[in-house]
Coordinates of C-alpha atoms in Angstrom, one line a residue:
X184 CA 25.5 14.3 -65.4
X185 CA 21.8 15.0 -64.5
X186 CA 21.8 18.3 -66.4
X187 CA 23.8 16.5 -69.4
X188 CA 20.6 13.5 -69.3
X189 CA 17.8 15.7 -69.4
X190 CA 19.3 17.8 -71.9
X191 CA 20.1 14.7 -74.0
X192 CA 16.2 13.6 -73.9
X193 CA 14.9 17.2 -74.9
X194 CA 17.2 17.2 -77.3
X195 CA 15.8 13.5 -79.1
X196 CA 12.7 14.5 -78.7
X197 CA 13.1 18.2 -80.9
X198 CA 15.1 16.2 -83.7
X199 CA 18.7 16.8 -82.9
X200 CA 20.5 15.6 -85.3
X201 CA 23.6 13.8 -83.8
X202 CA 26.7 16.2 -84.3
X203 CA 23.8 18.8 -82.4
X204 CA 22.9 16.7 -80.1
X205 CA 27.0 15.5 -78.6
X206 CA 27.8 19.1 -78.7
X207 CA 24.5 20.5 -76.5
X208 CA 25.6 17.6 -74.3
X209 CA 29.6 18.7 -74.4
X210 CA 28.0 22.7 -73.5
X211 CA 25.1 20.8 -70.5
X212 CA 28.3 19.1 -68.8
X213 CA 31.0 22.6 -69.3
X214 CA 28.1 24.8 -67.5
X215 CA 27.1 22.1 -65.8
X216 CA 30.7 22.0 -64.0
X217 CA 31.6 25.4 -63.8
X218 CA 28.0 26.2 -61.8
X219 CA 29.5 23.4 -59.0
X220 CA 32.8 25.3 -60.1
X221 CA 31.7 28.9 -59.0
X222 CA 29.9 28.0 -56.4
X223 CA 32.9 26.6 -54.3
X224 CA 35.6 28.8 -55.5
X225 CA 34.4 32.1 -55.1
X226 CA 36.9 35.0 -55.4
X227 CA 34.2 37.8 -54.4
X228 CA 34.8 39.8 -51.6
X229 CA 34.6 37.5 -48.2
X230 CA 32.2 35.0 -48.8
X231 CA 32.1 31.5 -46.3
X232 CA 32.6 28.7 -49.2
X233 CA 30.3 26.0 -47.6
X234 CA 27.5 24.0 -49.3
X235 CA 24.7 24.8 -51.2
X236 CA 23.1 26.0 -49.1
X237 CA 20.6 29.5 -48.5
X238 CA 23.3 30.6 -44.6
X239 CA 22.4 34.4 -45.3
X240 CA 21.2 36.3 -48.1
X241 CA 25.0 36.8 -49.9
X242 CA 24.4 33.3 -50.7
X243 CA 21.1 34.1 -52.5
X244 CA 22.2 36.8 -54.7
X245 CA 24.9 34.6 -55.3
X246 CA 22.8 31.4 -56.8
X247 CA 20.8 34.0 -58.8
X248 CA 24.6 35.7 -60.2
X249 CA 25.5 31.8 -60.8
X250 CA 22.2 30.8 -62.6
X251 CA 22.8 34.3 -64.7
X252 CA 26.2 33.7 -65.8
X253 CA 25.4 30.0 -66.6
X254 CA 22.0 31.0 -68.5
X255 CA 24.9 34.0 -70.4
X256 CA 26.6 31.3 -71.3
X257 CA 24.3 28.5 -71.8
X258 CA 23.1 30.7 -74.3
X259 CA 25.4 31.5 -76.7
X260 CA 26.5 28.4 -77.1
X261 CA 23.2 27.0 -78.3
X262 CA 23.0 30.6 -80.7
X263 CA 26.3 28.9 -81.8
X264 CA 25.4 26.0 -82.5
X265 CA 22.4 26.2 -84.3
X266 CA 24.3 28.7 -86.3
X267 CA 27.1 26.4 -86.9
X268 CA 25.1 23.5 -87.6
X269 CA 21.2 24.7 -88.7
X270 CA 22.2 27.9 -90.5
X271 CA 18.6 28.0 -92.7
X272 CA 16.9 28.5 -88.7
X273 CA 15.4 31.6 -88.8
X274 CA 14.9 33.8 -85.6
X275 CA 18.3 33.3 -83.9
X276 CA 18.4 35.5 -81.2
X277 CA 14.8 34.6 -80.1
X278 CA 16.0 32.0 -79.8
X279 CA 18.7 32.4 -77.7
X280 CA 16.5 34.3 -75.6
X281 CA 14.0 31.3 -75.2
X282 CA 18.1 29.4 -74.0
X283 CA 18.5 31.5 -71.7
X284 CA 15.4 32.1 -70.4
X285 CA 14.5 28.5 -69.4
X286 CA 17.6 27.8 -68.1
X287 CA 17.6 30.6 -66.1
X288 CA 14.2 29.6 -64.5
X289 CA 14.7 26.0 -64.4
X290 CA 18.3 26.3 -63.0
X291 CA 16.6 28.4 -60.2
X292 CA 13.7 26.3 -60.0
X293 CA 14.7 23.5 -59.2
X294 CA 17.9 24.7 -56.9
X295 CA 15.0 25.7 -55.3
X296 CA 14.0 22.5 -54.6
X297 CA 16.9 20.8 -53.5
X298 CA 17.4 23.0 -51.1
X299 CA 14.4 22.8 -49.6
X300 CA 14.4 19.2 -49.9
X301 CA 18.4 19.5 -48.3
X302 CA 17.6 21.6 -45.2
X303 CA 15.3 17.7 -44.0
X304 CA 17.4 15.6 -46.2
X305 CA 21.3 16.3 -46.7
X306 CA 22.4 14.5 -50.0
X307 CA 24.6 17.3 -51.2
X308 CA 28.5 15.6 -52.8
X309 CA 31.1 16.9 -50.7
X310 CA 34.3 17.6 -52.5
X311 CA 38.0 16.8 -52.0
X312 CA 40.2 19.9 -50.6
X313 CA 43.3 20.5 -53.0
X314 CA 46.0 22.1 -51.7
X315 CA 47.4 23.6 -54.3
X316 CA 47.1 27.7 -54.4
X317 CA 46.3 29.2 -58.2
X318 CA 46.5 32.8 -56.4
X319 CA 45.2 35.4 -58.9
X320 CA 45.4 33.4 -62.0
X321 CA 41.8 31.7 -62.3
X322 CA 40.3 35.9 -61.1
X323 CA 42.6 36.8 -64.6
X324 CA 41.4 33.5 -66.5
X325 CA 37.6 34.2 -65.5
X326 CA 37.6 38.0 -66.3
X327 CA 38.7 36.7 -69.5
X328 CA 35.7 34.9 -70.7
X329 CA 33.5 37.9 -69.5
X330 CA 35.8 40.6 -72.0
X331 CA 35.5 37.8 -74.1
X332 CA 32.0 36.8 -73.9
X333 CA 30.8 40.2 -74.4
X334 CA 33.5 40.8 -77.7
X335 CA 31.2 38.4 -79.2
X336 CA 28.0 39.3 -78.4
X337 CA 28.4 43.2 -79.7
X338 CA 30.0 41.1 -83.0
X339 CA 27.4 39.1 -83.4
X340 CA 25.2 41.9 -83.4
X341 CA 27.0 44.3 -85.4
X342 CA 28.2 41.9 -87.8
X343 CA 25.7 39.3 -87.5
X344 CA 25.9 35.8 -87.6
X345 CA 28.1 33.4 -89.7
X346 CA 29.3 29.8 -89.6
X347 CA 32.7 30.2 -89.4
X348 CA 32.3 33.2 -86.6
X349 CA 30.3 30.5 -85.5
X350 CA 32.4 28.4 -85.0
X351 CA 35.6 30.3 -83.6
X352 CA 33.2 31.4 -80.9
X353 CA 32.6 27.8 -79.5
X354 CA 35.6 27.1 -79.5
X355 CA 37.2 29.6 -77.7
X356 CA 34.8 29.4 -75.4
X357 CA 34.9 26.2 -75.3
X358 CA 38.9 26.4 -74.5
X359 CA 38.9 29.2 -72.1
X360 CA 35.7 27.5 -69.8
X361 CA 37.5 24.2 -69.8
X362 CA 40.4 25.9 -68.2
X363 CA 38.4 27.6 -65.2
X364 CA 37.2 24.4 -64.3
X365 CA 40.0 22.5 -63.8
X366 CA 40.5 25.5 -60.9
X367 CA 40.6 23.9 -57.2
X368 CA 38.8 23.9 -54.3
X369 CA 40.8 25.1 -51.8
X370 CA 38.5 25.8 -48.6
X371 CA 34.8 24.4 -47.4
X372 CA 33.3 25.6 -44.2
X373 CA 31.0 23.4 -43.0
X374 CA 28.0 24.7 -40.6
X375 CA 26.3 22.0 -38.3
X376 CA 23.0 24.2 -38.0
X377 CA 20.4 25.7 -39.7
X378 CA 20.7 29.4 -39.8
X379 CA 17.6 32.0 -39.1
X380 CA 18.3 33.9 -42.1
X381 CA 18.6 30.5 -44.0
X382 CA 14.8 29.6 -42.3
X383 CA 13.5 32.6 -42.9
X384 CA 14.9 32.4 -46.3
X385 CA 13.3 28.8 -46.9
X386 CA 10.1 29.9 -45.7
X387 CA 9.9 32.7 -48.6
X388 CA 10.8 30.7 -51.7
X389 CA 8.3 28.4 -50.5
X390 CA 5.7 31.6 -50.3
X391 CA 7.1 32.2 -53.4
X392 CA 5.7 29.4 -54.6
X393 CA 2.5 29.4 -52.7
X394 CA 1.9 32.3 -54.6
X395 CA 3.3 30.9 -58.0
X396 CA 0.7 27.6 -57.4
X397 CA -2.2 29.6 -56.8
X398 CA -1.1 31.7 -60.2
X399 CA -0.8 29.5 -62.4
X400 CA -4.6 27.9 -61.3
X401 CA -5.6 31.4 -61.0
X402 CA -4.5 31.9 -65.2
X403 CA -6.0 28.6 -66.4
X404 CA -9.2 28.1 -64.3
X405 CA -12.1 29.9 -66.2
X406 CA -11.4 33.0 -63.2
X407 CA -9.5 34.9 -66.2
X408 CA -12.9 34.6 -68.1
X409 CA -15.2 35.6 -66.2
X410 CA -13.1 39.1 -65.2
X411 CA -12.8 40.0 -68.9
X412 CA -16.7 38.8 -68.6
X413 CA -17.2 40.8 -65.5
X414 CA -14.8 44.1 -67.4
X415 CA -17.3 44.4 -70.1
X416 CA -20.3 44.3 -68.6
X417 CA -19.4 47.3 -66.3
X418 CA -20.0 50.1 -67.3
X419 CA -17.5 53.6 -67.9
X420 CA -18.1 54.8 -64.2
X421 CA -18.2 52.1 -62.2
X422 CA -14.6 51.3 -63.7
X423 CA -12.9 53.0 -61.2
X424 CA -14.4 51.8 -58.7
X425 CA -13.8 47.8 -60.3
X426 CA -10.2 49.1 -61.0
X427 CA -10.0 50.0 -56.7
X428 CA -11.5 46.7 -55.7
X429 CA -8.8 44.6 -57.9
X430 CA -5.7 46.7 -56.4
X431 CA -7.7 46.3 -53.2
X432 CA -7.5 42.3 -54.2
X433 CA -4.2 42.2 -55.5
X434 CA -2.3 44.1 -52.4
X435 CA -4.5 41.2 -49.9
X436 CA -3.2 38.9 -52.0
X437 CA 1.1 40.0 -51.4
X438 CA 0.2 41.0 -48.0
X439 CA -0.5 37.6 -45.9
X440 CA 1.9 36.0 -47.7
X441 CA 4.3 38.9 -46.3
X442 CA 2.3 39.3 -42.7
X443 CA 2.6 34.9 -42.7
X444 CA 6.8 36.5 -42.8
X445 CA 7.1 38.5 -40.6
X446 CA 5.2 37.2 -38.0
X447 CA 7.6 34.2 -38.5
X448 CA 10.4 36.3 -38.4
X449 CA 8.9 38.3 -35.5
X450 CA 8.8 34.6 -33.6
X451 CA 12.1 33.7 -34.5
X452 CA 14.1 36.4 -34.1
X453 CA 12.7 39.3 -33.1
X454 CA 10.9 37.8 -29.7
X455 CA 13.7 35.8 -28.8
X456 CA 16.7 39.5 -29.6
X457 CA 13.8 40.6 -27.3
X458 CA 14.4 38.6 -24.3
X459 CA 18.0 38.5 -24.0
X460 CA 17.5 42.6 -23.4
X461 CA 16.3 41.5 -20.6
X462 CA 19.9 40.5 -19.0
X463 CA 21.0 44.6 -19.0
X464 CA 18.4 45.6 -16.0
X465 CA 20.3 42.6 -13.5
X466 CA 23.4 43.8 -14.3
X467 CA 25.4 45.4 -11.5
X468 CA 29.6 46.1 -11.5
X469 CA 30.9 43.6 -9.0
X470 CA 28.3 41.4 -8.3
X471 CA 26.2 38.2 -9.3
X472 CA 23.8 38.5 -12.4
X473 CA 20.9 37.3 -9.6
X474 CA 18.8 35.7 -13.2
X475 CA 16.6 32.5 -12.1
X476 CA 13.9 34.0 -14.1
X477 CA 16.4 35.1 -17.0
X478 CA 17.5 32.0 -17.4
X479 CA 13.9 30.5 -17.5
X480 CA 13.9 32.3 -20.7
X481 CA 16.7 31.4 -22.5
X482 CA 15.5 28.0 -21.3
X483 CA 12.8 28.4 -24.0
X484 CA 15.7 28.1 -26.7
X485 CA 18.7 26.6 -25.6
X486 CA 17.5 23.0 -27.9
X487 CA 17.6 25.2 -31.2
X488 CA 19.7 24.1 -33.7
X489 CA 20.3 27.9 -34.9
X490 CA 22.3 31.0 -33.9
X491 CA 19.4 32.0 -30.8
X492 CA 20.1 27.9 -29.5
X493 CA 23.3 29.0 -29.9
X494 CA 23.5 32.9 -28.0
X495 CA 20.9 31.5 -25.1
X496 CA 23.7 28.6 -24.3
X497 CA 26.1 31.2 -24.9
X498 CA 24.1 33.6 -22.5
X499 CA 23.0 30.8 -19.8
X500 CA 26.9 29.5 -20.1
X501 CA 28.1 33.5 -19.4
X502 CA 25.7 33.9 -16.5
X503 CA 26.7 30.8 -14.9
X504 CA 30.3 31.3 -15.7
X505 CA 30.0 35.4 -14.0
X506 CA 28.0 34.1 -11.1
X507 CA 30.8 31.4 -9.7
X508 CA 33.7 33.3 -10.8
X509 CA 32.4 35.9 -8.5
X510 CA 32.0 33.4 -5.9
X511 CA 34.9 32.6 -6.5
X512 CA 36.6 36.5 -6.4
X513 CA 35.0 36.9 -3.0
X514 CA 36.9 33.4 -2.0
X515 CA 40.3 35.0 -3.1
X516 CA 39.6 38.4 -1.6
X517 CA 38.9 36.4 1.5
X518 CA 41.6 34.3 1.6
X519 CA 43.9 37.8 0.2
X520 CA 42.8 39.3 3.6
X521 CA 44.0 36.4 5.5
X522 CA 47.3 36.2 3.9
X523 CA 47.7 39.2 4.4
X524 CA 47.1 39.4 8.1
X525 CA 49.9 36.5 8.3
X526 CA 51.8 38.0 6.5
X527 CA 51.4 41.0 9.3
X528 CA 52.1 38.7 11.7
X529 CA 55.2 37.1 10.1
X530 CA 56.8 40.9 9.5
X531 CA 56.2 41.3 13.5
X532 CA 57.6 38.3 14.6
X533 CA 60.3 39.4 11.5
X534 CA 61.2 42.4 12.9
X535 CA 61.4 41.1 16.5
X536 CA 64.1 39.4 15.7
X537 CA 66.7 42.1 14.9
X538 CA 68.1 44.1 17.6
X539 CA 65.9 46.5 19.7
X540 CA 67.9 49.1 19.9
X541 CA 71.8 49.7 19.0
X542 CA 74.5 49.8 20.8
X543 CA 75.5 53.3 22.1
X544 CA 78.7 52.8 24.6
X545 CA 81.8 55.4 25.4
X546 CA 83.8 52.9 22.6
X547 CA 81.5 52.3 19.5
X548 CA 77.9 52.5 17.9
X549 CA 76.0 50.2 16.8
X550 CA 72.9 50.0 14.3
X551 CA 71.1 49.0 11.6
X552 CA 68.5 49.5 8.4
X553 CA 66.4 46.4 7.1
X554 CA 63.6 47.8 3.9
X555 CA 62.2 44.2 2.7
X556 CA 61.3 44.3 -0.7
X557 CA 58.6 42.4 0.5
X558 CA 56.8 42.2 3.5
X559 CA 59.2 40.2 4.8
X560 CA 62.2 39.4 3.1
X561 CA 65.6 37.1 2.8
X562 CA 67.8 39.9 4.6
X563 CA 69.5 40.3 8.4
X564 CA 71.1 41.6 10.1
X565 CA 72.5 41.0 13.9
X566 CA 74.5 42.6 16.3
X567 CA 75.0 42.2 20.2
X568 CA 78.0 42.2 23.2
X569 CA 79.2 39.3 23.3
X570 CA 81.1 40.3 26.6
X571 CA 83.0 43.0 28.3
X572 CA 84.9 43.1 25.0
X573 CA 83.1 41.8 22.3
X574 CA 80.8 42.6 20.2
X575 CA 79.0 40.2 17.8
X576 CA 78.8 42.1 14.4
X577 CA 76.1 39.6 11.5
X578 CA 74.0 41.2 8.4
X579 CA 73.0 37.8 6.0
X580 CA 71.1 37.8 2.6
X581 CA 69.5 34.0 1.7
X582 CA 68.3 33.7 -1.6
X583 CA 64.6 34.7 -2.5
X584 CA 62.7 36.3 -1.4
X585 CA 58.9 36.7 1.0
X586 CA 58.0 34.2 3.4
X587 CA 60.3 30.5 2.4
X588 CA 63.3 33.4 2.6
X589 CA 62.1 34.9 6.5
X590 CA 61.9 31.3 7.7
X591 CA 65.4 31.0 6.8
X592 CA 67.2 33.5 8.0
X593 CA 65.4 33.3 11.2
X594 CA 66.4 29.7 11.6
X595 CA 70.5 31.2 10.5
X596 CA 70.1 33.7 13.2
X597 CA 69.4 31.9 16.5
X598 CA 71.4 29.0 14.8
X599 CA 73.8 31.4 14.8
X600 CA 73.7 32.6 18.2
X601 CA 73.1 30.0 19.7
X602 CA 76.6 28.1 18.6
X603 CA 78.8 31.5 19.2
X604 CA 78.3 31.0 22.9
X605 CA 79.5 28.2 23.2
X606 CA 82.7 28.8 21.2
X607 CA 83.1 32.5 19.6
X608 CA 85.1 31.7 16.7
X609 CA 83.7 33.3 13.5
X610 CA 85.0 30.5 10.9
X611 CA 83.6 27.1 12.8
X612 CA 80.5 29.1 13.2
X613 CA 80.0 29.0 9.6
X614 CA 81.5 25.8 9.6
X615 CA 78.4 24.3 12.2
X616 CA 75.7 26.3 10.5
X617 CA 76.8 25.2 7.1
X618 CA 76.8 22.0 7.4
X619 CA 73.2 22.4 9.2
X620 CA 72.2 24.1 6.4
X621 CA 73.5 21.3 3.5
X622 CA 72.2 17.9 5.7
X623 CA 68.3 19.2 5.9
X624 CA 67.6 21.8 3.2
X625 CA 64.9 20.7 0.2
X626 CA 64.4 23.8 -1.2
X627 CA 68.0 24.2 -2.0
X628 CA 68.2 27.7 -0.3
X629 CA 71.7 29.4 0.5
X630 CA 72.9 31.9 2.3
X631 CA 75.8 35.4 1.7
X632 CA 77.1 36.4 5.4
X633 CA 79.5 38.0 7.2
X634 CA 80.5 37.7 11.0
X635 CA 82.5 39.5 12.9
X636 CA 83.4 39.8 16.7
X637 CA 84.8 43.5 16.9
X638 CA 87.7 43.7 20.1
X639 CA 87.6 47.4 22.0
X640 CA 90.3 47.0 23.3
X641 CA 92.7 45.6 20.5
X642 CA 90.9 47.8 17.8
X643 CA 90.4 45.2 16.1
X644 CA 87.7 42.8 13.8
X645 CA 87.9 39.3 13.7
X646 CA 85.8 37.5 11.3
X647 CA 85.2 35.2 8.4
X648 CA 83.0 35.3 5.3
X649 CA 80.3 33.1 3.1
X650 CA 80.0 34.6 -0.5
X651 CA 78.6 38.3 0.7
X652 CA 80.0 41.8 -0.3
X653 CA 83.1 43.5 1.4
X654 CA 82.6 45.2 3.9
X655 CA 83.2 49.4 3.5
X656 CA 86.2 50.4 6.5
X657 CA 86.6 54.4 7.2
X658 CA 91.0 55.1 7.2
X659 CA 91.6 59.0 7.7
X660 CA 88.2 60.4 6.9
X661 CA 88.0 57.3 3.2
X662 CA 86.1 54.8 2.8
X663 CA 87.4 52.1 1.2
X664 CA 86.2 48.4 -0.4
X665 CA 87.2 46.0 2.5
X666 CA 89.8 43.7 0.1
X667 CA 87.9 40.1 1.3
X668 CA 87.8 37.0 0.7
X669 CA 84.1 35.6 -0.5
X670 CA 84.9 32.1 0.0
X671 CA 81.1 30.1 -0.7
X672 CA 77.9 30.4 0.0
X673 CA 76.1 28.7 2.5
X674 CA 74.2 26.2 1.8
X675 CA 75.8 24.8 -0.8
X676 CA 79.1 22.5 -0.1
X677 CA 78.9 20.9 3.4
X678 CA 81.8 20.4 5.5
X679 CA 84.1 23.5 3.9
X680 CA 86.5 25.0 6.2
X681 CA 86.0 29.0 6.0
X682 CA 88.9 30.8 7.3
X683 CA 88.9 33.4 10.0
X684 CA 90.2 36.8 8.9
X685 CA 91.5 40.2 11.0
X686 CA 91.4 43.5 10.3
X687 CA 91.9 47.0 12.1
X688 CA 89.5 49.3 12.9
X689 CA 90.6 53.0 13.4
X690 CA 87.3 54.8 12.3
X691 CA 84.0 52.8 10.7
X692 CA 83.1 50.0 8.8
X693 CA 79.4 49.2 7.2
X694 CA 77.9 46.0 6.3
X695 CA 75.5 46.3 3.5
X696 CA 74.3 43.3 1.1
X697 CA 73.3 43.6 -2.5
X698 CA 69.5 45.3 -2.3
X699 CA 71.9 49.4 -1.4
X700 CA 74.5 48.1 -4.9
X701 CA 72.1 46.8 -7.1
X702 CA 69.0 48.9 -6.7
X703 CA 68.5 50.3 -10.6
X704 CA 66.6 53.2 -11.7
X705 CA 64.3 54.2 -15.0
X706 CA 67.4 53.7 -17.1
X707 CA 68.5 50.2 -16.3
X708 CA 71.4 51.3 -14.1
X709 CA 72.1 50.1 -10.8
X710 CA 73.3 52.0 -7.9
X711 CA 76.8 50.2 -7.9
X712 CA 79.8 49.5 -5.4
X713 CA 81.5 53.1 -7.2
X714 CA 78.3 55.4 -6.4
X715 CA 78.0 54.2 -2.7
X716 CA 82.3 54.9 -2.0
X717 CA 81.3 58.5 -3.7
X718 CA 78.8 59.2 -1.7
X719 CA 80.1 57.5 1.3
X720 CA 83.1 59.9 1.2
X721 CA 81.8 63.7 0.4
X722 CA 78.9 62.8 3.2
X723 CA 79.1 65.3 5.9
X724 CA 79.9 64.0 9.0
X725 CA 77.2 64.2 12.0
X726 CA 74.4 63.9 9.8
X727 CA 72.2 61.2 9.8
X728 CA 74.2 58.4 7.3
X729 CA 72.0 55.6 6.8
X730 CA 68.9 58.3 6.5
X731 CA 71.1 60.6 4.1
X732 CA 71.7 56.8 2.0
X733 CA 68.3 55.4 1.5
X734 CA 67.1 59.5 0.0
X735 CA 70.1 59.0 -2.2
X736 CA 68.9 55.5 -3.3
X737 CA 65.1 56.4 -3.6
X738 CA 66.5 60.1 -5.7
X739 CA 68.5 57.6 -8.0
X740 CA 65.9 55.2 -8.7
X741 CA 63.8 57.4 -9.5
X742 CA 59.9 55.9 -8.2
X743 CA 61.8 52.4 -10.1
X744 CA 60.4 49.8 -8.0
X745 CA 62.4 47.9 -5.4
X746 CA 63.0 44.5 -6.4
X747 CA 65.5 43.6 -3.6
X748 CA 65.7 43.8 0.4
X749 CA 67.8 46.9 1.6
X750 CA 70.1 46.6 4.4
X751 CA 72.4 48.3 6.2
X752 CA 74.9 47.3 9.1
X753 CA 77.4 50.3 11.0
X754 CA 79.8 50.0 13.6
X755 CA 81.0 53.5 14.4
X756 CA 84.7 53.9 16.8
X757 CA 84.7 56.6 19.5

């Protein structure tokens, strides 16, 4: 609207009639709004849409491009207006060129002035953001406008100007630009600081204004006339010397502002970058950055409202965070060493709860194997001679892994051993232990367990099962899964009455946990009960069955990480 009012005053001074002035103001409004739309709706590459600021060289180039495009449209409008309303006017193209030059010069001049002022006092209008999506529609429309304008300029040059053609061009361009000016503004990036490129460009513009002002003062001063008089009085053999001196003066006039600008760039950009690069000598792998001197350097730029301020604050935070991280890592390493030490102690304690040596007498042999997935685990086995006739065998698998599961199994193991001394009845022992676990079990842990008493005189195994895997029993040289009632695991229901069962043993019984059968390979296949049974039936007698079985499982898993504890207990009748 400011451009419209200013243009109206100029048209009145020029003496234009009302129709001409009205059309001129319409064009002024369209062109002003076009510049506004072009700035806030950029479709060229990755240009960021911001409020009118020269934050980078792209913005400066884009501002010049906008001024050029608008100047072309305005001069073309005025050319057609003059032809339509004042056909008798001569040198229309020269007049259009003057309109173009004036529009270009004054638009850039006032844009630069207000951009400099806006650096200290932001008075620019923030447009509202639209949620409409225009996709390629307006890009295509702008391309049509450029093509149409180029065609009109070529037609005017080839066929000359006439009133009908001028009115047609006015109407077409007017409609096309009005349509383009409806383009929605969909994005504006807010910048809360003054960037270094912006400071440099503002300094460059101010220096340019100073040079132009000095140039104008020189032109309208007596100096040109004095120079002319000096040139007139110089002899021909002294002319070269004068020209050299004049050239030196001209170079000096450009060199001084350039040196001022370069000094500004060095102080604002190059010197801080050199200071920041000194961090390289202080960086050591896995070590703190001992850098009080660096922090002192960065502190000089902490308050800067530009990229150097951001970089300085980021470097300072980076150093402090890195040093804190190294301290935390060292603390964690110490804590890790302490935990590893405690885990080693826990591993030794758990190992000490397992039988120290196998049972080997005239009637039977009992041996076991346990390999936790971690330092300690939730599997356990136990065996001992209850009296001269009876031998107790136990195997269990607690929920979870690690220290909690290990502590849980130790409690269960000790409780069973104490109860078996008073009442050697597997079902009653499981009943009592289950109630103890259910009574005080805040972590809701549970355990599968197989408890049996083997009598060497009767060759019978009396057992009770709490949800554990069925054992493998050898009959007539063939291993088979024992048909057992698994019942429920211990720790989930109190007062559950477990049942005793009996089975006659002729040769061998093997107890195991699901870490054996659930071992999986890289193809996510499990070892399984079928593969376990086949291995035992094909195993040569006389060989160490435990070592050979573990080797077979390792071969099957093919390096896949063990995810569960593996435990075996073998009772072999002689």
